[in-house]
Short mmCIF file of C-alpha atoms in Angstrom, two decimals:
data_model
loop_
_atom_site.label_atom_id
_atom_site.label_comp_id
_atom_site.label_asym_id
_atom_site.label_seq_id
_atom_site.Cartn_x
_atom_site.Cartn_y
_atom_site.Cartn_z
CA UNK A 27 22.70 -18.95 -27.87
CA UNK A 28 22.47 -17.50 -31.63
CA UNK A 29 21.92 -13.84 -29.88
CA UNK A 30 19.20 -13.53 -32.23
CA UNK A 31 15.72 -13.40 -30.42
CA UNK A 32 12.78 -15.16 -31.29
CA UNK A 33 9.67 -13.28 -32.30
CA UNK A 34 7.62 -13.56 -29.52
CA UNK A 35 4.58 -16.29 -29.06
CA UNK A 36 1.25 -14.74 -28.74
CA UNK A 37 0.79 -16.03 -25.38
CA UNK A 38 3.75 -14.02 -24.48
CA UNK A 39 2.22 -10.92 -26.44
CA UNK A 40 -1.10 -11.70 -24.78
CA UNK A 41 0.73 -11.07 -21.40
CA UNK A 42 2.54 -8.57 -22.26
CA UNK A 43 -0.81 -6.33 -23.54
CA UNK A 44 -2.37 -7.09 -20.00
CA UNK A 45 0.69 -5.90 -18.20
CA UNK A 46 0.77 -2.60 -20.43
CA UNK A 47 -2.80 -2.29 -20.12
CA UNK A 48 -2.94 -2.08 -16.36
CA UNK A 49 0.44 0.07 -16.44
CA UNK A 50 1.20 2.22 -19.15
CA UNK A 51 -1.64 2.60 -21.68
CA UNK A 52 -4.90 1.48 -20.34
CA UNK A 53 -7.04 1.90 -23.70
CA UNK A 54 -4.65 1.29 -26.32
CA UNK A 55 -3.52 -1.35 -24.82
CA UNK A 56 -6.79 -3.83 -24.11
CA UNK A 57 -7.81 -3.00 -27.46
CA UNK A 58 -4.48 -4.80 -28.83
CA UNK A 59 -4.98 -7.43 -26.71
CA UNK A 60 -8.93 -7.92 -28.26
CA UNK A 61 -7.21 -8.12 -31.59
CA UNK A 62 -4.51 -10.42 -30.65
CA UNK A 63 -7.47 -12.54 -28.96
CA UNK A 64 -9.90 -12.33 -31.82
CA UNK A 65 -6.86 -13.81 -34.31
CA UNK A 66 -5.67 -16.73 -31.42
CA UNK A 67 -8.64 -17.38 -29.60
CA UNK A 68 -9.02 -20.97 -31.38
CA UNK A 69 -6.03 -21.70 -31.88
CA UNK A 70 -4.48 -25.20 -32.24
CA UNK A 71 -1.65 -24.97 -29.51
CA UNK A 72 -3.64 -25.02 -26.41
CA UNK A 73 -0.34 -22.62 -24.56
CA UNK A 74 -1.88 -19.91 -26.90
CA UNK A 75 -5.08 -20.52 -26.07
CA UNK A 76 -4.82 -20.77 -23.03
CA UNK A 77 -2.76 -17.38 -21.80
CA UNK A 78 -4.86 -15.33 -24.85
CA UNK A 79 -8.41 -16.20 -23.04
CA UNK A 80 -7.00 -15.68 -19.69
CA UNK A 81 -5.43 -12.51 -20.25
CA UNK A 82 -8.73 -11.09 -21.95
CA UNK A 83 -11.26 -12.34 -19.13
CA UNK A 84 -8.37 -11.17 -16.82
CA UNK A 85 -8.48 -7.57 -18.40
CA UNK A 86 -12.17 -7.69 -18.44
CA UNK A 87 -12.22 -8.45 -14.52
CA UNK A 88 -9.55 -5.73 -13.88
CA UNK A 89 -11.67 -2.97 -15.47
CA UNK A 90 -14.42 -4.52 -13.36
CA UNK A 91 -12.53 -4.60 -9.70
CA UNK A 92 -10.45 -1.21 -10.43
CA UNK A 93 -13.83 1.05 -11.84
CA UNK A 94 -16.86 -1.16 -10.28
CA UNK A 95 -15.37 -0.89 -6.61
CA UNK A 96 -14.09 2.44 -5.83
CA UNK A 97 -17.41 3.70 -8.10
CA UNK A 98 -19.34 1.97 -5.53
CA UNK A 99 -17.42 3.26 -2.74
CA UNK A 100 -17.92 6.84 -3.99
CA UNK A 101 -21.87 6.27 -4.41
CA UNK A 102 -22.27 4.81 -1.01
CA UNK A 103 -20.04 6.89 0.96
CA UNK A 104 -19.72 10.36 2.00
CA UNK A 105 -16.27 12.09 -0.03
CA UNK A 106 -16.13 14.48 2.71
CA UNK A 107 -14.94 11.87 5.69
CA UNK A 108 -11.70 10.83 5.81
CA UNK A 109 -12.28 7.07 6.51
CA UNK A 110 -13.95 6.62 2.70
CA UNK A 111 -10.58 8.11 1.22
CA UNK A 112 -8.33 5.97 3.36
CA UNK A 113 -10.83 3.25 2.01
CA UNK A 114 -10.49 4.24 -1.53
CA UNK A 115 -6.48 4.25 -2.17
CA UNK A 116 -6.70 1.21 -0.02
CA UNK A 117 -8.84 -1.04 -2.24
CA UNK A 118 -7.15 0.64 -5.28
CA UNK A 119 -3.59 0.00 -4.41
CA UNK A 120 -4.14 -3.32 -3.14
CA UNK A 121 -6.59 -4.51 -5.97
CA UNK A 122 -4.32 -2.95 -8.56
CA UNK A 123 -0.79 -4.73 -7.06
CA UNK A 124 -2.93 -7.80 -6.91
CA UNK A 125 -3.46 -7.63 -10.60
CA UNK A 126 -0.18 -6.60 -11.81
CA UNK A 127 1.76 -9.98 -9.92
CA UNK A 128 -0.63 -11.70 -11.31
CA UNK A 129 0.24 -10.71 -14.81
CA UNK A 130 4.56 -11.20 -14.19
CA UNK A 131 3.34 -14.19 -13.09
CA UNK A 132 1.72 -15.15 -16.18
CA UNK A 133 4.32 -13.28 -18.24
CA UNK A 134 6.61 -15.47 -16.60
CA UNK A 135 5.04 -18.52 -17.35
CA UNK A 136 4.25 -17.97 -21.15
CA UNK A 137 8.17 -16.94 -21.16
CA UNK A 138 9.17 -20.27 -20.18
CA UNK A 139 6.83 -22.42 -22.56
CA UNK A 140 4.37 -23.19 -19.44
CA UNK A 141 0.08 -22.95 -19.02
CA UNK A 142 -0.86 -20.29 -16.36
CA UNK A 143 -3.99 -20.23 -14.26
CA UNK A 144 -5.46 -17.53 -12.64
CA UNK A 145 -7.03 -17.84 -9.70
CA UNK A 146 -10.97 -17.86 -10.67
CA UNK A 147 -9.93 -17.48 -14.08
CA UNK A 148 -9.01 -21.22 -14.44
CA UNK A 149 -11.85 -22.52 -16.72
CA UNK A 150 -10.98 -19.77 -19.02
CA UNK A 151 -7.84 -21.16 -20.42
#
């Protein structure tokens, strides 16, 4: 080893900007990843490709499971019981863990040189 690191691939950028996004800075952080998708969405290695339009339709689901669901729960239910809060944190903590080992797993896969899938995502890539 040189010691040296190489400058990271885009799919491992891609990955990275999901992983922020659902952590650290939601906002910032998907609109980096449009950018970085708008410059590698065609491009010719088919690794890049691949994690790039994953990670965006990945980020676009996210904002759809983690707003869309507990907005729905809050619209159909009554705030005042109990039972809908329980509910809430539930869905939120278990959709939101979901998400985030899904992205190490695909940070872990565009670290090593290697295609990731998704589950549903798959004819994304």
């Amino acid at each position: 080893m040189s010691g040296v690191p190489a400058r990271a691939s885009p799919a491992v950028q891609a990955e990275a900007l999901y992983l922020i996004n659902l952590l650290l800075v939601p906002g910032l952080a998907f609109l980096l990843l449009l950018l970085l998708f708008r410059r590698h969405r065609n491009s010719t290695d088919p690794l890049v490709r691949g994690h790039v339009r994953q990670t965006v339709a990945a980020s676009l689901l996210a904002g759809l499971l983690l707003a869309g669901g507990p907005a729905l729960m809050v619209l159909t239910g009554d705030l005042s019981r109990p039972g809908v809060w329980i509910g809430l944190v539930l869905y939120f903590v278990c959709c939101h863990g979901t998400l985030v080992l899904l992205g190490v797993f695909g940070l872990a896969r565009a670290l090593a040189g290697k295609p990731a899938a998704y589950p549903l995502l798959e004819r994304y890539a």
